[in-house]
């Protein structure tokens, strides 16, 4: 084939090149500044695409931050799975990274799921006969859920990704639609950074319909974003390891409307995200994939 | 930039290269056979991607059918917007087509929308006071709807595309999510082929949630697929003209479950789709874009 060969997992040797995929400018710029990256005036992408590359070397590690850019007509950031898949594809071909990091903001779940609420209501209704058993069970589950529940500005290192808005109710196609994948396993990085670990569910809507909610619960996700599972799909095509850092801007199952809470918290939460990405970048130089 | 320059609309000259994007093998193979296309054993795509190229020359026109291939793990066709955007991107870079044709099956709407049903129910309930007025209005709207309503095996030439499952309730982002675009205008082709013309709405689910339905109605769509708006987005990035042929396998607002009806009709409807694509390919040789 005439086209580039993409990277695949290297057996050994320290990481050389990292690609950090970031959908929104607000999320990307503090990192660009912190790592003193330069904007590439002539990035190795085809003419016409809006993606922006910032690059530099940090302790021997080649860093490429690819921001998805702005829609040429509407002027908003190119969020969502279509842009995410295209940017991942083009970045793998252009930079042959040893590791992809998808960093971004996300909705989080506290998680007080409907199941818990129903159990509580049942317990309330059935008093006094069965309340004690149900309460114990209910509180037990709640405790578990709250223990891994998300709060504003939490940053998650993602263990697994899946889609929640690709329902194809035909055998096997249904699994294809969900597209569940594991993130690259990084036990040492996880221990070192002391980040929360949880599952991510991806969809192209900022809000959450009842169908989405059911699928997110089935995916057992603690965070919800608009890019992760698409990045994972493309990275998987080329067997490039990918990890995901997601900072919680809004509590989906909380009281405030998502869009409002998202905009309110975006800048502040981005600081937490950038701190986490910085810590990861601080950990990587000199490390092999198997050290992560 | 090191990467390829993509095509843009040529001022004149007959069409040289056409790319036909088809998600499912069942849809692609009859055309491969009819136009005696060869499978490319070493297609100009990166190693790792599952996309299959069939190519040949028909009356001087270079034809490339790109089938999205099968998922390497699950073995099902790579349907949906993520694959559609990647295949469109890679095909534009590899073949610099003068025209993209996205052909596939779709769900159709009769269209007896909820609004009409409600009007009818209101008319029924309010008899005899206001029934006549409402009935006239109701029947008037119905007549319009039925006139452009879809039946099994209808093939639509698409006028406009949009997404119905990318809800981002933030000003301007909302429009980005919907991603409404016009298909390349082909008045002569449309007249010559005598195809129905209508709007297409795209989403990653085969079924339709109430949120999807509301968005499809807002998009004023007669057909619903899983790829079109993503193909249009990428074609638009590179200003490559794109047209869409969609054959109705199931009536979404009909009585049967979508998945069942889809599978029942897939092969038969594919024959109608292939006939329409063949007619289009018969019309193109020697024509300029401005002749379409």
Coordinates of C-alpha atoms in Angstrom, one line a residue:
Chain A
X1 CA 0.0 0.0 0.0
X2 CA 1.1 3.5 -0.8
X3 CA -0.1 4.9 2.5
X4 CA 1.8 5.1 5.8
X5 CA 2.2 2.2 8.0
X6 CA 0.9 3.0 11.4
X7 CA 2.5 2.3 14.7
X8 CA 2.0 -0.8 16.7
X9 CA 2.9 -1.6 20.3
X10 CA 6.7 -1.6 20.6
X11 CA 8.2 -4.5 22.5
X12 CA 10.5 -2.3 24.6
X13 CA 12.4 1.0 24.7
X14 CA 11.3 4.2 26.4
X15 CA 8.4 6.2 24.9
X16 CA 9.5 8.5 22.2
X17 CA 6.3 10.2 20.9
X18 CA 3.0 11.0 22.7
X19 CA -0.1 12.4 21.0
X20 CA -2.6 14.2 23.3
X21 CA -6.0 14.6 21.7
X22 CA -8.1 17.5 23.1
X23 CA -11.5 18.6 21.7
X24 CA -11.8 22.0 23.2
X25 CA -9.4 25.0 23.0
X26 CA -10.2 25.9 26.6
X27 CA -8.9 22.5 27.7
X28 CA -5.8 22.6 25.4
X29 CA -4.3 26.1 25.8
X30 CA -3.2 25.9 29.5
X31 CA -1.1 22.8 28.6
X32 CA 0.3 24.4 25.5
X33 CA 1.5 27.3 27.8
X34 CA 2.7 25.1 30.6
X35 CA 4.9 22.9 28.3
X36 CA 5.9 25.8 26.2
X37 CA 4.7 24.1 23.0
X38 CA 4.8 25.8 19.6
X39 CA 1.9 25.9 17.2
X40 CA 2.7 24.1 13.9
X41 CA 2.0 26.6 11.1
X42 CA 2.1 23.8 8.6
X43 CA 0.9 20.7 10.3
X44 CA 1.1 17.3 8.6
X45 CA -2.6 17.1 7.9
X46 CA -4.4 17.5 4.6
X47 CA -5.4 21.0 3.5
X48 CA -9.0 21.8 4.6
X49 CA -9.0 20.1 8.0
X50 CA -9.4 22.4 11.1
X51 CA -7.1 20.5 13.5
X52 CA -4.4 22.4 15.3
X53 CA -1.0 20.9 16.3
X54 CA 1.1 22.1 19.2
X55 CA 4.4 20.4 19.7
X56 CA 7.6 20.4 21.7
X57 CA 10.0 18.2 23.5
X58 CA 9.8 17.6 27.3
X59 CA 12.6 15.6 28.9
X60 CA 13.3 13.8 25.6
X61 CA 9.6 13.0 25.0
X62 CA 8.1 14.4 21.8
X63 CA 4.8 15.9 22.8
X64 CA 2.0 16.6 20.2
X65 CA -1.2 18.2 21.4
X66 CA -3.8 18.0 18.8
X67 CA -6.7 20.4 19.4
X68 CA -9.7 19.6 17.2
X69 CA -10.0 23.2 16.1
X70 CA -13.1 25.2 15.3
X71 CA -15.9 24.6 12.8
X72 CA -15.1 26.8 9.9
X73 CA -18.6 28.1 9.5
X74 CA -20.0 28.1 13.1
X75 CA -16.8 28.8 15.0
X76 CA -17.4 26.3 17.8
X77 CA -15.0 23.5 18.9
X78 CA -15.2 20.3 16.8
X79 CA -16.5 18.1 19.6
X80 CA -17.9 14.7 19.2
X81 CA -17.1 11.2 17.8
X82 CA -16.8 12.1 14.1
X83 CA -14.1 14.7 14.7
X84 CA -12.5 12.5 17.3
X85 CA -12.2 9.5 15.0
X86 CA -10.8 11.6 12.1
X87 CA -8.2 13.4 14.4
X88 CA -7.1 10.1 15.9
X89 CA -6.7 8.5 12.5
X90 CA -4.8 11.4 11.0
X91 CA -2.6 11.8 14.1
X92 CA -1.7 8.1 14.2
X93 CA -0.6 8.3 10.5
X94 CA 1.3 11.6 10.9
X95 CA 3.1 11.0 14.2
X96 CA 3.1 7.2 14.8
X97 CA 2.8 7.8 18.5
X98 CA 3.8 5.2 21.2
X99 CA 0.9 6.4 23.3
X100 CA -2.3 8.4 22.8
X101 CA -3.8 10.4 25.6
X102 CA -7.3 11.7 25.2
X103 CA -7.9 14.4 27.8
X104 CA -11.1 16.3 28.3
X105 CA -14.0 17.3 30.4
X106 CA -16.9 14.9 31.1
X107 CA -20.1 14.6 32.9
X108 CA -19.9 12.5 36.1
X109 CA -22.4 10.3 38.0
X110 CA -22.6 10.6 41.7
X111 CA -23.9 7.6 41.2
X112 CA -27.3 7.5 42.6
X113 CA -28.9 5.3 40.0
X114 CA -32.6 4.8 39.5
X115 CA -32.2 1.3 40.9
X116 CA -31.0 2.7 44.2
X117 CA -33.8 5.3 44.3
X118 CA -36.4 2.6 43.6
X119 CA -34.9 0.4 46.3
X120 CA -35.2 3.3 48.8
X121 CA -38.8 4.0 47.7
X122 CA -39.6 0.3 48.1
X123 CA -38.0 0.3 51.5
X124 CA -40.0 3.3 52.5
X125 CA -43.3 1.9 51.2
X126 CA -42.9 -1.6 52.8
X127 CA -42.1 -0.4 56.3
X128 CA -41.9 -2.0 58.7
X129 CA -42.0 -5.6 57.2
X130 CA -39.0 -5.6 55.0
X131 CA -37.5 -2.2 55.5
X132 CA -34.4 -3.3 57.4
X133 CA -33.2 -5.8 54.8
X134 CA -33.8 -3.5 51.9
X135 CA -32.3 -0.6 53.7
X136 CA -29.1 -2.6 54.4
X137 CA -29.0 -3.7 50.8
X138 CA -29.8 -0.2 49.6
X139 CA -27.3 1.5 51.8
X140 CA -24.7 -1.1 51.0
X141 CA -25.1 -0.5 47.3
X142 CA -25.3 3.3 47.8
X143 CA -22.1 3.2 49.8
X144 CA -20.4 1.4 46.9
X145 CA -21.8 3.8 44.4
X146 CA -20.9 6.9 46.4
X147 CA -17.4 5.5 47.1
X148 CA -16.8 5.5 43.3
X149 CA -19.1 8.5 42.7
X150 CA -18.0 11.5 40.8
X151 CA -17.7 15.1 42.1
X152 CA -17.0 18.3 40.3
X153 CA -13.3 18.6 39.3
X154 CA -12.5 14.9 39.9
X155 CA -10.2 13.6 37.3
X156 CA -10.7 10.0 36.2
X157 CA -8.2 7.7 34.6
X158 CA -10.5 5.5 32.5
X159 CA -10.4 1.8 32.7
X160 CA -12.9 1.0 30.0
X161 CA -14.8 2.8 27.2
X162 CA -18.1 2.1 25.4
X163 CA -20.7 4.0 23.4
X164 CA -24.2 4.7 24.8
X165 CA -26.0 6.1 21.8
X166 CA -25.4 3.4 19.1
X167 CA -28.3 1.1 19.6
X168 CA -28.4 -1.6 16.9
X169 CA -30.9 -4.3 18.1
X170 CA -29.6 -7.1 15.8
X171 CA -27.4 -9.9 17.3
X172 CA -23.7 -9.1 17.2
X173 CA -24.4 -5.7 15.7
X174 CA -25.6 -4.7 19.1
X175 CA -22.1 -5.4 20.5
X176 CA -20.5 -3.6 17.6
X177 CA -22.7 -0.6 18.5
X178 CA -21.7 -0.6 22.2
X179 CA -18.0 -0.9 21.1
X180 CA -16.7 -1.7 24.6
X181 CA -12.9 -1.6 24.8
X182 CA -10.4 -1.6 27.6
X183 CA -8.1 1.4 27.9
X184 CA -4.4 0.6 27.9
X185 CA -3.6 -0.7 31.4
X186 CA -1.4 1.6 33.4
X187 CA -1.3 0.3 37.0
X188 CA 1.9 2.1 38.0
X189 CA 0.8 5.4 36.5
X190 CA -2.5 5.0 38.3
X191 CA -0.8 4.3 41.7
X192 CA 1.7 7.1 41.3
X193 CA -1.0 9.7 40.4
X194 CA -3.6 8.6 42.8
X195 CA -6.4 9.3 40.3
X196 CA -9.9 7.8 40.6
X197 CA -10.4 5.0 38.1
X198 CA -13.7 4.3 36.4
X199 CA -15.5 3.4 33.2
X200 CA -16.3 6.0 30.5
X201 CA -19.3 6.1 28.3
X202 CA -19.3 8.1 25.0
X203 CA -22.1 9.7 23.0
X204 CA -22.6 12.6 20.7
X205 CA -25.1 14.5 22.9
X206 CA -24.2 16.8 25.8
X207 CA -27.6 16.0 27.4
X208 CA -28.8 12.5 28.4
X209 CA -32.0 11.0 27.1
X210 CA -33.7 8.1 29.0
X211 CA -32.3 5.7 26.4
X212 CA -28.8 7.1 26.9
X213 CA -29.1 6.8 30.6
X214 CA -30.1 3.1 30.4
X215 CA -27.2 2.4 28.2
X216 CA -24.8 4.3 30.5
X217 CA -26.0 2.3 33.4
X218 CA -25.5 -0.9 31.4
X219 CA -22.0 0.3 30.6
X220 CA -21.5 0.8 34.3
X221 CA -19.9 4.2 33.6
X222 CA -19.0 6.8 36.1
X223 CA -18.1 9.4 33.5
X224 CA -19.7 10.4 30.2
X225 CA -18.0 12.2 27.4
X226 CA -18.4 12.9 23.6
X227 CA -15.1 11.5 22.2
X228 CA -13.4 8.7 24.2
X229 CA -14.9 5.5 22.6
X230 CA -14.3 6.9 19.1
X231 CA -10.6 7.6 20.0
X232 CA -10.4 4.1 21.4
X233 CA -11.9 2.5 18.3
X234 CA -9.4 4.1 15.9
X235 CA -6.4 3.5 18.3
X236 CA -7.5 -0.1 18.4
X237 CA -7.5 -0.4 14.6
X238 CA -3.8 0.4 14.6
X239 CA -3.0 -1.2 18.0
X240 CA -1.8 2.0 19.4
X241 CA -2.2 2.1 23.2
X242 CA -4.6 4.8 24.4
X243 CA -5.4 6.2 27.8
X244 CA -8.1 8.6 28.8
X245 CA -8.1 11.4 31.4
X246 CA -11.6 12.9 32.1
X247 CA -12.3 15.7 34.4
X248 CA -15.9 16.1 35.8
X249 CA -17.5 19.5 34.8
X250 CA -21.0 18.5 35.7
X251 CA -22.9 15.9 37.8
X252 CA -25.3 14.4 35.3
X253 CA -27.5 13.0 38.0
X254 CA -27.3 16.2 40.1
X255 CA -29.7 19.1 40.4
X256 CA -28.4 21.6 37.8
X257 CA -29.0 21.5 34.0
X258 CA -26.0 19.9 32.3
X259 CA -25.3 22.7 29.8
X260 CA -25.4 25.4 32.5
X261 CA -23.2 23.5 35.0
X262 CA -20.8 22.5 32.2
X263 CA -20.2 26.2 31.1
X264 CA -20.0 27.4 34.7
X265 CA -17.3 24.9 35.6
X266 CA -15.4 24.5 32.4
X267 CA -12.5 26.8 33.1
X268 CA -12.0 25.8 36.7
X269 CA -12.2 22.1 36.0
X270 CA -9.8 22.5 33.1
X271 CA -7.2 23.5 35.7
X272 CA -7.7 20.1 37.4
X273 CA -7.5 18.3 34.1
X274 CA -4.3 20.1 33.1
X275 CA -2.7 19.3 36.4
X276 CA -3.5 15.6 35.9
X277 CA -2.2 15.6 32.3
X278 CA 0.9 17.4 33.5
X279 CA 1.5 14.8 36.2
X280 CA 1.1 12.1 33.5
X281 CA 3.6 13.8 31.2
X282 CA 5.9 14.2 34.2
X283 CA 5.7 10.4 34.8
X284 CA 6.3 9.3 31.2
X285 CA 9.9 10.4 30.2
X286 CA 12.3 7.5 30.2
X287 CA 9.5 4.9 30.8
X288 CA 8.6 2.0 28.6
X289 CA 5.0 1.1 27.9
X290 CA 5.4 -1.9 30.3
X291 CA 6.4 0.5 33.1
X292 CA 3.1 2.4 32.9
Chain B
X1 CA 2.2 20.0 4.6
X2 CA 3.6 16.6 3.8
X3 CA 0.1 15.1 3.4
X4 CA -1.9 14.9 0.2
X5 CA -3.9 17.8 -1.1
X6 CA -7.5 16.8 -1.4
X7 CA -9.7 17.5 -4.4
X8 CA -12.0 20.5 -4.7
X9 CA -14.8 21.3 -7.1
X10 CA -13.4 21.5 -10.6
X11 CA -14.5 24.3 -12.8
X12 CA -15.2 22.2 -15.9
X13 CA -14.3 19.0 -17.7
X14 CA -16.1 15.7 -17.6
X15 CA -16.1 13.7 -14.4
X16 CA -13.0 11.4 -14.2
X17 CA -13.3 9.6 -10.8
X18 CA -16.2 8.6 -8.7
X19 CA -16.1 7.1 -5.2
X20 CA -19.1 5.1 -4.1
X21 CA -19.3 4.6 -0.3
X22 CA -21.3 1.6 0.8
X23 CA -21.5 0.4 4.4
X24 CA -22.8 -3.1 3.9
X25 CA -21.4 -6.0 1.8
X26 CA -25.0 -7.0 0.8
X27 CA -25.5 -3.6 -0.7
X28 CA -22.1 -3.5 -2.4
X29 CA -21.6 -6.9 -4.1
X30 CA -24.4 -6.8 -6.7
X31 CA -22.8 -3.5 -8.0
X32 CA -19.4 -5.0 -8.0
X33 CA -20.7 -7.8 -10.1
X34 CA -22.8 -5.7 -12.5
X35 CA -19.9 -3.3 -13.3
X36 CA -17.3 -6.1 -13.3
X37 CA -15.2 -4.4 -10.7
X38 CA -12.0 -6.0 -9.3
X39 CA -11.1 -6.1 -5.7
X40 CA -8.0 -4.2 -4.9
X41 CA -5.6 -6.7 -3.1
X42 CA -3.4 -3.8 -1.9
X43 CA -5.7 -0.8 -1.5
X44 CA -4.2 2.7 -0.9
X45 CA -5.3 2.7 2.8
X46 CA -3.1 2.3 5.9
X47 CA -2.4 -1.1 7.2
X48 CA -5.0 -2.1 9.8
X49 CA -8.1 -0.7 8.4
X50 CA -10.9 -3.1 7.2
X51 CA -12.1 -1.1 4.2
X52 CA -12.4 -2.9 0.9
X53 CA -11.9 -1.3 -2.5
X54 CA -13.5 -2.5 -5.8
X55 CA -12.4 -0.6 -8.9
X56 CA -12.8 -0.5 -12.6
X57 CA -13.5 1.8 -15.6
X58 CA -17.0 2.3 -17.0
X59 CA -17.2 4.3 -20.2
X60 CA -14.1 6.3 -19.3
X61 CA -15.2 6.9 -15.7
X62 CA -13.0 5.6 -12.9
X63 CA -15.3 3.8 -10.4
X64 CA -14.2 3.0 -6.9
X65 CA -16.7 1.3 -4.6
X66 CA -15.5 1.4 -1.0
X67 CA -17.2 -1.1 1.2
X68 CA -16.7 -0.4 4.9
X69 CA -15.6 -4.0 5.5
X70 CA -16.2 -6.1 8.6
X71 CA -15.2 -5.6 12.2
X72 CA -12.1 -7.7 12.7
X73 CA -13.4 -9.1 16.0
X74 CA -17.2 -9.2 15.6
X75 CA -17.4 -9.9 11.9
X76 CA -20.3 -7.5 11.2
X77 CA -20.3 -4.7 8.7
X78 CA -18.7 -1.4 10.0
X79 CA -21.9 0.7 9.9
X80 CA -22.3 4.1 11.5
X81 CA -20.9 7.6 11.5
X82 CA -17.4 6.8 12.9
X83 CA -16.6 4.4 10.1
X84 CA -18.4 6.6 7.5
X85 CA -16.3 9.6 8.4
X86 CA -13.0 7.6 8.3
X87 CA -13.7 5.9 5.0
X88 CA -14.8 9.2 3.4
X89 CA -11.6 10.9 4.6
X90 CA -9.3 8.2 3.5
X91 CA -11.1 7.8 0.1
X92 CA -10.9 11.5 -0.6
X93 CA -7.2 11.5 0.1
X94 CA -6.5 8.3 -1.9
X95 CA -8.7 8.9 -5.0
X96 CA -9.3 12.6 -5.2
X97 CA -12.8 11.9 -6.5
X98 CA -14.8 14.5 -8.6
X99 CA -18.0 13.1 -6.9
X100 CA -18.8 11.0 -3.9
X101 CA -21.9 8.8 -3.9
X102 CA -23.1 7.4 -0.6
X103 CA -25.5 4.6 -1.4
X104 CA -27.3 2.5 1.2
X105 CA -30.5 1.3 2.8
X106 CA -32.5 3.5 5.1
X107 CA -35.6 3.7 7.2
X108 CA -38.4 5.6 5.7
X109 CA -41.3 7.6 7.1
X110 CA -44.8 7.3 5.7
X111 CA -44.9 10.2 7.1
X112 CA -47.8 10.1 9.6
X113 CA -46.2 12.2 12.2
X114 CA -47.4 12.6 15.8
X115 CA -48.6 16.0 15.0
X116 CA -51.0 14.6 12.4
X117 CA -52.2 11.9 14.7
X118 CA -52.9 14.4 17.4
X119 CA -54.8 16.6 15.0
X120 CA -56.9 13.7 14.0
X121 CA -57.6 12.8 17.6
X122 CA -58.5 16.4 18.4
X123 CA -60.8 16.4 15.5
X124 CA -62.4 13.2 16.7
X125 CA -62.8 14.5 20.2
X126 CA -64.2 17.9 19.3
X127 CA -66.9 16.7 16.9
X128 CA -69.1 18.2 15.7
X129 CA -67.9 21.8 16.7
X130 CA -64.6 22.1 15.0
X131 CA -64.1 18.8 13.3
X132 CA -64.6 20.1 9.8
X133 CA -61.8 22.7 10.0
X134 CA -59.4 20.4 11.7
X135 CA -60.1 17.6 9.3
X136 CA -59.5 19.7 6.4
X137 CA -56.2 20.9 7.8
X138 CA -55.3 17.4 9.0
X139 CA -56.1 15.8 5.6
X140 CA -54.3 18.6 3.9
X141 CA -51.2 18.1 5.8
X142 CA -51.6 14.3 5.6
X143 CA -51.9 14.5 1.8
X144 CA -48.7 16.5 1.6
X145 CA -47.0 14.0 3.9
X146 CA -48.3 11.0 2.1
X147 CA -47.3 12.5 -1.2
X148 CA -43.7 12.6 -0.1
X149 CA -44.1 9.5 2.1
X150 CA -41.8 6.6 1.9
X151 CA -42.7 3.0 0.9
X152 CA -40.5 -0.1 1.0
X153 CA -38.0 -0.2 -1.9
X154 CA -38.4 3.5 -2.7
X155 CA -35.1 5.0 -3.6
X156 CA -34.5 8.6 -2.5
X157 CA -32.1 11.1 -4.0
X158 CA -31.3 13.1 -0.9
X159 CA -31.6 16.9 -1.0
X160 CA -30.4 17.7 2.6
X161 CA -28.7 15.8 5.4
X162 CA -28.5 16.4 9.2
X163 CA -27.9 14.5 12.4
X164 CA -30.6 13.6 14.8
X165 CA -28.7 12.2 17.7
X166 CA -26.2 14.9 18.5
X167 CA -28.0 17.1 21.0
X168 CA -25.8 19.9 22.4
X169 CA -28.1 22.4 24.0
X170 CA -25.6 25.3 24.0
X171 CA -26.1 28.2 21.5
X172 CA -24.3 27.6 18.2
X173 CA -23.1 24.2 19.4
X174 CA -26.7 23.0 18.9
X175 CA -26.4 23.8 15.2
X176 CA -23.0 22.2 15.0
X177 CA -24.6 19.0 16.5
X178 CA -27.4 19.0 13.9
X179 CA -24.8 19.5 11.2
X180 CA -27.4 20.3 8.5
X181 CA -25.9 20.4 5.0
X182 CA -27.2 20.4 1.4
X183 CA -26.3 17.5 -0.9
X184 CA -24.7 18.5 -4.2
X185 CA -27.6 19.8 -6.3
X186 CA -28.3 17.5 -9.3
X187 CA -31.5 18.7 -11.0
X188 CA -30.8 17.0 -14.4
X189 CA -29.9 13.7 -12.8
X190 CA -33.0 13.9 -10.6
X191 CA -35.2 14.6 -13.6
X192 CA -33.6 11.9 -15.8
X193 CA -33.9 9.2 -13.1
X194 CA -37.3 10.1 -11.8
X195 CA -36.3 9.4 -8.2
X196 CA -38.1 10.7 -5.2
X197 CA -36.3 13.6 -3.5
X198 CA -36.3 14.1 0.2
X199 CA -34.3 15.0 3.3
X200 CA -32.1 12.5 5.2
X201 CA -31.5 12.3 8.9
X202 CA -28.5 10.4 10.3
X203 CA -27.9 8.7 13.6
X204 CA -25.9 5.8 15.0
X205 CA -28.9 3.8 16.2
X206 CA -31.0 1.5 14.0
X207 CA -34.0 2.0 16.3
X208 CA -35.5 5.4 17.1
X209 CA -35.9 6.9 20.6
X210 CA -38.5 9.6 21.3
X211 CA -35.6 12.1 21.3
X212 CA -34.4 10.9 17.9
X213 CA -38.0 11.0 16.5
X214 CA -38.4 14.6 17.6
X215 CA -35.1 15.6 16.0
X216 CA -35.9 13.7 12.8
X217 CA -39.2 15.6 12.6
X218 CA -37.4 18.9 13.2
X219 CA -35.0 17.9 10.4
X220 CA -38.1 17.3 8.3
X221 CA -36.6 14.0 7.1
X222 CA -38.3 11.3 5.0
X223 CA -35.4 8.9 5.3
X224 CA -33.2 7.9 8.2
X225 CA -29.8 6.2 7.9
X226 CA -26.6 5.7 9.9
X227 CA -23.9 7.3 7.7
X228 CA -25.1 10.1 5.4
X229 CA -24.5 13.2 7.5
X230 CA -21.0 12.0 8.5
X231 CA -20.1 11.5 4.8
X232 CA -21.4 15.0 4.0
X233 CA -19.4 16.5 6.9
X234 CA -16.1 15.1 5.6
X235 CA -16.9 15.8 1.9
X236 CA -17.6 19.4 2.9
X237 CA -14.3 19.7 4.7
X238 CA -12.6 19.1 1.3
X239 CA -15.3 20.7 -0.8
X240 CA -15.9 17.4 -2.7
X241 CA -19.5 17.2 -4.1
X242 CA -21.5 14.4 -2.5
X243 CA -24.8 12.9 -3.4
X244 CA -26.8 10.3 -1.5
X245 CA -29.0 7.4 -2.7
X246 CA -31.1 5.8 0.1
X247 CA -33.4 2.8 -0.4
X248 CA -36.1 2.2 2.1
X249 CA -35.9 -1.2 3.9
X250 CA -38.3 -0.4 6.7
X251 CA -41.0 2.0 7.5
X252 CA -40.0 3.5 10.8
X253 CA -43.5 4.8 11.6
X254 CA -45.1 1.5 10.4
X255 CA -46.3 -1.5 12.3
X256 CA -43.3 -3.8 12.2
X257 CA -40.3 -3.7 14.5
X258 CA -37.4 -1.9 12.6
X259 CA -34.8 -4.6 13.0
X260 CA -37.1 -7.4 11.8
X261 CA -38.4 -5.5 8.8
X262 CA -34.9 -4.3 8.0
X263 CA -33.5 -7.9 7.8
X264 CA -36.5 -9.2 5.9
X265 CA -36.3 -6.6 3.2
X266 CA -32.5 -6.0 3.0
X267 CA -31.8 -8.2 0.0
X268 CA -34.8 -7.3 -2.1
X269 CA -34.5 -3.6 -1.4
X270 CA -30.8 -3.8 -2.3
X271 CA -31.8 -4.7 -5.8
X272 CA -33.7 -1.4 -6.1
X273 CA -30.8 0.5 -4.7
X274 CA -28.4 -1.1 -7.1
X275 CA -30.6 -0.4 -10.0
X276 CA -30.7 3.3 -9.0
X277 CA -26.9 3.4 -8.5
X278 CA -26.5 1.8 -11.9
X279 CA -28.8 4.4 -13.5
X280 CA -26.7 7.2 -11.9
X281 CA -23.5 5.6 -13.2
X282 CA -25.1 5.3 -16.6
X283 CA -25.9 9.0 -16.6
X284 CA -22.4 10.2 -15.4
X285 CA -19.9 9.4 -18.2
X286 CA -19.0 12.4 -20.3
X287 CA -20.9 14.8 -18.0
X288 CA -19.4 17.7 -16.1
X289 CA -20.5 18.5 -12.5
X290 CA -22.5 21.4 -13.9
X291 CA -24.5 18.9 -16.1
X292 CA -25.7 16.9 -13.2

